[in-house]
Coordinates of C-alpha atoms in Angstrom, one line a residue:
M1 CA 116.6 48.2 77.9
F2 CA 113.4 49.2 76.0
K3 CA 113.1 50.0 72.3
F4 CA 109.8 51.3 70.8
N5 CA 108.8 51.4 67.2
G6 CA 105.5 52.2 65.5
F7 CA 103.9 51.9 62.1
A8 CA 100.7 52.9 60.5
T9 CA 98.7 52.8 57.2
L10 CA 96.0 55.2 56.1
G11 CA 94.4 53.4 53.2
A12 CA 91.4 54.1 51.0
I13 CA 89.8 51.6 48.6
Y14 CA 87.1 51.8 46.0
N15 CA 85.4 48.5 45.1
D16 CA 83.2 48.8 42.0
S17 CA 81.1 45.8 42.7
D18 CA 77.6 46.1 44.3
D19 CA 77.3 42.3 44.8
L20 CA 80.7 41.5 46.3
G21 CA 82.4 43.0 49.3
F22 CA 86.2 43.2 49.4
H23 CA 88.5 42.3 52.3
P24 CA 92.3 41.8 52.3
N25 CA 91.9 38.6 54.3
F26 CA 89.3 36.5 56.0
K27 CA 89.8 38.1 59.4
I28 CA 88.7 41.6 58.2
P29 CA 85.1 42.7 57.5
A30 CA 84.4 43.2 53.8
Q31 CA 83.4 46.5 52.3
R32 CA 81.6 47.7 49.2
S33 CA 82.1 51.0 47.4
F34 CA 84.5 53.5 49.1
S35 CA 86.1 52.7 52.5
F36 CA 89.1 53.4 54.7
A37 CA 88.5 50.3 56.8
P38 CA 90.1 47.3 55.0
D39 CA 93.7 48.7 54.9
S40 CA 94.0 51.3 57.6
L41 CA 95.8 50.4 60.8
I42 CA 98.2 51.6 63.5
G43 CA 100.6 49.4 65.3
A44 CA 103.4 49.5 68.0
Q45 CA 106.2 47.2 68.9
V46 CA 108.2 47.1 72.1
N47 CA 111.5 45.2 72.3
I48 CA 112.7 44.5 75.8
N49 CA 116.3 43.4 76.2
V50 CA 116.9 41.8 79.6
N51 CA 120.5 40.7 79.0
A52 CA 122.6 39.2 76.2
Q53 CA 120.6 36.0 76.2
W54 CA 117.0 37.0 77.1
D55 CA 114.7 39.4 75.4
A56 CA 110.9 39.9 74.8
V57 CA 108.9 41.3 71.9
V58 CA 105.3 42.7 72.1
Q59 CA 103.5 44.0 69.0
A60 CA 99.9 45.3 69.0
V61 CA 98.0 46.3 65.9
Y62 CA 94.7 48.2 65.9
R63 CA 92.6 47.7 62.7
D64 CA 89.1 46.7 61.7
K65 CA 88.7 43.0 62.6
L66 CA 85.8 40.5 62.9
D67 CA 87.0 39.5 66.4
D68 CA 87.3 42.8 68.3
S69 CA 88.3 41.4 71.7
A70 CA 91.2 43.2 73.2
L71 CA 93.5 40.2 73.2
N72 CA 93.0 39.8 69.5
Y73 CA 94.8 43.1 68.8
L74 CA 97.9 41.6 70.2
D75 CA 99.7 40.1 67.2
V76 CA 102.9 39.1 68.9
A77 CA 104.0 38.6 72.5
F78 CA 106.9 36.2 73.1
L79 CA 109.9 35.6 75.2
R80 CA 113.2 34.6 73.4
Y81 CA 116.3 32.9 74.6
H82 CA 119.5 33.2 72.6
V83 CA 121.4 30.0 73.2
N84 CA 124.4 31.1 71.2
N85 CA 125.0 32.9 67.8
N86 CA 123.3 30.0 65.9
W87 CA 120.3 28.9 68.1
E88 CA 117.3 30.7 69.4
I89 CA 114.2 29.5 71.3
R90 CA 110.9 31.5 71.5
A91 CA 107.7 30.9 73.4
G92 CA 104.4 32.8 73.4
R93 CA 102.3 34.2 70.5
M94 CA 104.2 34.4 67.3
N95 CA 103.8 34.9 63.6
T96 CA 103.5 31.7 61.6
D97 CA 106.6 31.5 59.4
I98 CA 105.1 30.1 56.2
Y99 CA 105.6 33.0 53.7
F100 CA 107.9 36.0 53.0
L101 CA 105.9 38.6 54.9
S102 CA 105.4 36.5 58.1
E103 CA 107.2 38.9 60.4
Y104 CA 106.0 42.2 58.9
K105 CA 102.7 41.6 57.1
S106 CA 101.1 44.5 59.0
V107 CA 103.9 46.9 58.2
G108 CA 102.8 48.3 54.8
Y109 CA 106.0 50.4 54.6
A110 CA 108.1 47.3 54.4
Y111 CA 106.7 45.7 51.2
L112 CA 105.9 46.8 47.6
W113 CA 102.1 46.5 47.2
A114 CA 99.1 48.3 48.8
R115 CA 98.5 44.9 50.4
P116 CA 99.8 41.3 50.0
P117 CA 98.2 39.5 47.1
S118 CA 94.9 38.1 48.4
E119 CA 94.9 35.0 46.3
F120 CA 98.0 33.7 48.2
Y121 CA 97.8 35.4 51.6
A122 CA 94.1 35.5 52.4
K123 CA 93.7 31.7 52.3
V124 CA 96.2 31.2 55.1
S125 CA 95.2 34.2 57.2
S126 CA 93.4 32.0 59.7
V127 CA 96.7 30.5 60.8
S128 CA 98.8 33.7 60.5
Q129 CA 99.7 33.6 64.3
F130 CA 100.0 30.8 66.7
E131 CA 100.5 30.2 70.5
G132 CA 103.3 27.8 71.3
A133 CA 107.1 27.7 70.8
D134 CA 109.6 27.5 68.0
L135 CA 113.3 26.8 67.5
L136 CA 115.5 28.8 65.1
Y137 CA 118.9 27.8 63.7
K138 CA 120.9 30.2 61.6
H139 CA 124.3 29.8 60.1
S140 CA 126.5 31.0 57.2
L141 CA 126.6 28.6 54.4
G142 CA 128.8 29.1 51.3
N143 CA 128.4 32.7 50.2
G144 CA 125.0 33.0 51.8
F145 CA 123.0 32.7 55.0
L146 CA 120.8 29.7 56.0
Q147 CA 117.9 29.9 58.5
L148 CA 115.9 26.9 59.7
K149 CA 112.8 27.1 61.9
L150 CA 110.6 24.6 63.6
G151 CA 107.5 25.5 65.6
Y152 CA 104.6 23.8 67.4
G153 CA 101.4 25.2 68.9
E154 CA 97.7 26.1 68.2
T155 CA 95.6 29.0 67.1
D156 CA 92.0 30.2 66.8
A157 CA 90.5 32.8 64.6
T158 CA 87.2 34.4 63.6
V159 CA 87.0 34.4 59.8
A160 CA 84.4 35.0 57.1
T161 CA 84.3 34.0 53.4
T162 CA 81.1 34.6 51.5
G163 CA 78.8 34.9 54.5
S164 CA 78.7 35.3 58.3
A165 CA 81.8 35.1 60.5
V166 CA 82.6 31.8 62.2
D167 CA 85.1 30.7 64.8
I168 CA 87.7 28.1 64.0
N169 CA 90.4 26.4 66.1
F170 CA 93.5 24.6 64.8
G171 CA 95.4 22.3 67.1
N172 CA 98.6 20.3 66.9
M173 CA 100.2 22.9 64.5
L174 CA 103.6 21.9 63.2
I175 CA 105.4 24.6 61.3
A176 CA 108.7 24.2 59.5
S177 CA 110.6 26.7 57.2
M178 CA 113.9 27.1 55.5
T179 CA 115.3 30.3 54.1
Y180 CA 118.6 30.8 52.2
Q181 CA 119.8 34.3 51.2
Q182 CA 122.8 35.2 49.1
D183 CA 123.7 38.6 47.7
N184 CA 120.6 39.9 45.9
W185 CA 118.3 36.9 46.1
Q186 CA 116.7 34.5 48.5
I187 CA 114.6 31.3 48.4
R188 CA 112.4 29.8 51.0
A189 CA 110.3 26.7 51.6
S190 CA 107.7 26.1 54.3
F191 CA 105.4 23.5 55.6
L192 CA 102.4 23.5 58.0
D193 CA 100.5 20.5 59.4
T194 CA 97.5 21.0 61.6
K195 CA 94.1 19.6 62.5
V196 CA 90.7 21.3 62.9
D197 CA 89.6 21.1 66.5
E198 CA 86.6 23.4 66.5
Y199 CA 84.4 25.0 63.8
G200 CA 81.7 27.4 64.7
A201 CA 79.5 27.2 61.6
D202 CA 76.2 25.4 62.1
L203 CA 76.3 22.2 60.1
S204 CA 73.6 20.5 62.3
V205 CA 71.0 20.6 59.6
I206 CA 73.1 18.1 57.6
D207 CA 73.8 16.0 60.7
D208 CA 70.1 15.9 61.6
A209 CA 69.1 15.0 58.1
I210 CA 71.4 12.1 57.9
A211 CA 70.3 10.9 61.4
L212 CA 66.7 10.6 60.1
F213 CA 67.5 7.5 58.0
P214 CA 69.5 4.4 59.0
P215 CA 72.3 3.2 56.8
S216 CA 70.1 0.4 55.5
I217 CA 67.9 3.0 53.9
W218 CA 70.6 5.6 53.1
P219 CA 73.9 3.8 52.7
G220 CA 75.6 6.9 51.4
G221 CA 74.6 8.9 54.6
P222 CA 77.7 8.0 56.7
E223 CA 80.0 8.8 53.9
L224 CA 78.3 12.1 53.4
L225 CA 78.5 12.8 57.1
D226 CA 82.3 12.2 57.0
R227 CA 82.7 14.8 54.3
F228 CA 81.4 17.5 56.6
D229 CA 82.8 16.2 59.9
F230 CA 85.7 18.5 60.8
V231 CA 87.1 16.9 64.0
G232 CA 90.6 15.7 63.6
K233 CA 90.7 16.4 59.8
K234 CA 94.2 17.2 58.7
Q235 CA 95.1 20.4 56.9
Q236 CA 98.5 20.8 55.3
F237 CA 100.2 23.8 53.6
F238 CA 103.3 23.6 51.3
G239 CA 105.0 26.8 50.2
L240 CA 107.8 27.9 48.0
G241 CA 109.2 31.4 47.4
Y242 CA 111.8 33.3 45.5
Q243 CA 112.9 36.9 45.7
Y244 CA 115.5 39.0 43.8
D245 CA 116.3 42.6 44.4
N246 CA 119.3 44.5 42.9
D247 CA 118.0 48.0 43.8
L248 CA 116.8 48.5 40.2
W249 CA 114.7 45.4 39.6
L250 CA 112.6 43.5 42.1
V251 CA 111.1 40.0 41.4
Q252 CA 109.1 38.2 44.0
S253 CA 107.0 35.0 43.7
E254 CA 105.4 32.5 46.0
I255 CA 103.3 29.4 45.4
G256 CA 101.3 27.5 47.9
F257 CA 99.4 24.2 48.0
I258 CA 96.7 23.3 50.6
D259 CA 96.0 19.6 51.0
S260 CA 92.8 19.1 53.1
E261 CA 91.0 16.0 54.4
W262 CA 87.9 18.1 55.0
D263 CA 85.6 19.0 52.1
I264 CA 84.6 22.3 53.6
E265 CA 88.3 23.4 53.3
R266 CA 89.0 22.2 49.7
D267 CA 92.4 21.5 48.2
T268 CA 93.8 24.6 46.4
L269 CA 96.8 25.8 44.5
S270 CA 97.7 29.5 44.8
G271 CA 100.5 31.9 43.9
Y272 CA 101.7 35.2 42.5
V273 CA 104.5 36.7 40.5
S274 CA 105.4 40.3 41.0
L275 CA 107.9 42.5 39.1
G276 CA 109.0 45.9 40.2
Y277 CA 111.2 48.6 38.5
Q278 CA 112.7 51.2 40.8
P279 CA 114.8 53.8 38.9
G280 CA 114.5 56.4 41.7
N281 CA 112.0 57.4 44.4
I282 CA 109.1 55.8 42.6
T283 CA 108.9 52.0 42.1
Y284 CA 106.5 50.8 39.4
Y285 CA 105.2 47.3 39.7
A286 CA 102.9 44.7 38.2
T287 CA 101.5 41.5 39.8
I288 CA 99.7 38.4 38.5
S289 CA 98.1 36.2 41.2
A290 CA 95.7 33.3 41.1
I291 CA 94.0 30.6 43.2
H292 CA 92.3 27.5 41.9
P293 CA 90.8 24.3 43.5
T294 CA 92.7 21.2 42.6
K295 CA 90.2 18.6 43.7
D296 CA 86.6 18.4 42.6
N297 CA 84.8 17.9 45.8
F298 CA 82.0 20.2 44.7
S299 CA 79.5 17.4 44.2
D300 CA 76.1 17.8 45.8
D301 CA 75.4 14.1 45.4
V302 CA 73.6 12.7 48.4
G303 CA 75.2 9.3 47.8
E304 CA 73.7 5.8 47.6
I305 CA 70.1 5.3 48.5
S306 CA 68.7 1.8 49.0
S307 CA 66.6 0.4 46.3
D308 CA 64.1 -0.6 49.0
A309 CA 63.5 3.0 50.0
S310 CA 60.0 4.4 49.0
A311 CA 59.7 7.1 46.4
T312 CA 58.7 9.5 49.2
I313 CA 61.9 8.8 51.2
V314 CA 64.0 9.1 48.0
A315 CA 62.5 12.5 47.3
V316 CA 63.2 13.6 50.9
I317 CA 66.8 12.5 50.8
Q318 CA 67.3 14.1 47.3
S319 CA 65.9 17.4 48.7
F320 CA 69.1 17.7 50.8
S321 CA 71.2 18.4 47.7
P322 CA 70.8 22.2 47.8
I323 CA 71.9 22.3 51.4
I324 CA 75.0 20.2 50.6
K325 CA 75.8 22.4 47.6
E326 CA 75.4 25.7 49.6
S327 CA 77.7 24.4 52.3
L328 CA 80.4 23.6 49.8
E329 CA 80.0 26.7 47.7
N330 CA 80.7 29.0 50.7
N331 CA 84.4 28.1 50.7
R332 CA 85.2 27.6 47.0
I333 CA 87.7 30.0 45.5
K334 CA 88.6 30.3 41.8
Q335 CA 89.9 33.6 40.5
H336 CA 92.9 35.5 39.1
T337 CA 93.9 39.1 39.5
F338 CA 96.1 41.5 37.5
S339 CA 97.5 44.4 39.5
V340 CA 99.5 47.5 38.6
G341 CA 100.8 50.2 40.9
A342 CA 103.4 52.7 42.0
K343 CA 105.2 53.2 45.3
W344 CA 106.6 56.7 46.0
Q345 CA 109.3 57.1 48.7
I346 CA 108.2 60.6 50.0
S347 CA 110.7 60.6 52.9
P348 CA 112.8 58.0 54.7
S349 CA 109.8 57.2 56.9
L350 CA 106.9 57.7 54.6
V351 CA 105.7 56.1 51.3
A352 CA 102.6 56.5 49.2
K353 CA 101.1 53.7 47.0
L354 CA 98.6 53.7 44.2
Q355 CA 97.3 50.3 43.0
V356 CA 94.6 49.0 40.8
D357 CA 93.5 45.3 41.0
Y358 CA 91.4 43.7 38.3
S359 CA 90.0 40.4 39.4
V360 CA 88.3 37.8 37.2
I361 CA 86.2 35.4 39.4
S362 CA 84.8 32.2 38.1
D363 CA 81.3 30.8 38.6
N364 CA 80.8 29.7 42.2
G365 CA 84.4 30.8 43.1
F366 CA 83.5 33.8 45.2
A367 CA 84.9 32.8 48.6
L368 CA 87.6 35.6 48.7
W369 CA 84.6 38.0 48.8
R370 CA 81.6 38.7 50.9
V371 CA 78.6 37.9 48.8
Y372 CA 75.8 40.4 49.3
E373 CA 73.8 39.5 46.2
E374 CA 74.4 36.1 44.6
P375 CA 75.8 36.7 41.1
E376 CA 74.3 34.8 38.3
S377 CA 77.7 34.1 36.8
G378 CA 81.4 34.9 37.1
Q379 CA 82.3 38.4 37.9
K380 CA 85.0 41.0 37.0
V381 CA 85.8 43.4 39.8
T382 CA 88.1 46.4 40.0
V383 CA 89.5 47.5 43.4
S384 CA 91.5 50.8 43.4
S385 CA 93.7 51.7 46.4
L386 CA 95.6 54.7 47.7
N387 CA 97.7 54.2 50.8
L388 CA 100.1 56.2 53.0
N389 CA 102.4 54.0 55.0
W390 CA 104.8 55.3 57.6
I391 CA 107.1 54.2 60.4
F392 CA 108.0 56.1 63.5

């Protein structure tokens, strides 16, 4: 038995910054001024029920992406086995269950905002899907419902922060989540552990510079090299979320912490709090979201240089500082955003959303944006959005 569903978003944005390009997440090209590209999409999902125990799900989404290969438009494609009422096993390409919108992040109709808060969701967009398998356990507990999930696999993505797009591959992904729902509220916790296997950015200039001088001349060289070496460097994500909805008031909040062994991907703390009031067909909402680095690995220090090194060699080694600084700056994020908006339920299958985001970006904290012209200091940017979301 086949079941077909579709969804689409026609979204327009206006970004008032000439220096910084806006994108909802790192997989989508950034835009300045007026554009339909960042939010607009169309998607389709097919559910195939083989029998009471076996089924398959395929979901494809067409939208503007940095990686426009045909396979990359396939968001989900998995085979599922229902062991019994409590246990399920899936294998294939699946959404990474580390936040509230994991299973429907492309379905704008299903959530409150014009788009998920970038401060929380953009940072983990590179691991939003994975290829592998997961195990689900669900069971009634007390007056509520408990769901536990454990997954393992790998993923690759084409992403961009302040500059050009790069390819990155994450291997040995271990994903765990817990959700408990009771009446009008639910809580969730999630964990992701992975390692960087491949990184497409060219860091050879740093490697070549360090290779010019032996450790006896530049003792700090090997330590500096380790800061930029990505192979096998562990990345971990810890997430917590809370949601309350009594049909009049809606409260949703998530907080996430990234713990990284790799200086290019620095430690960060991110989160948001959103409040909605829905007296009728129109829901009014406001959101505060923020992301900040938690570890100061922004130093462009070249490390220890031997006292026996000549003044010329010292000067050459010190000249690498700007290269180190630029490499670290490209991925530094520090900003907060205030958002207000309204969601209008036009019909059972169509909603319209109007949203205004006011972002305050700190010095050298621009990595949620595409930098076209390097700002001299922190920036304040307003992005206005008008969306139509429908399901069919």
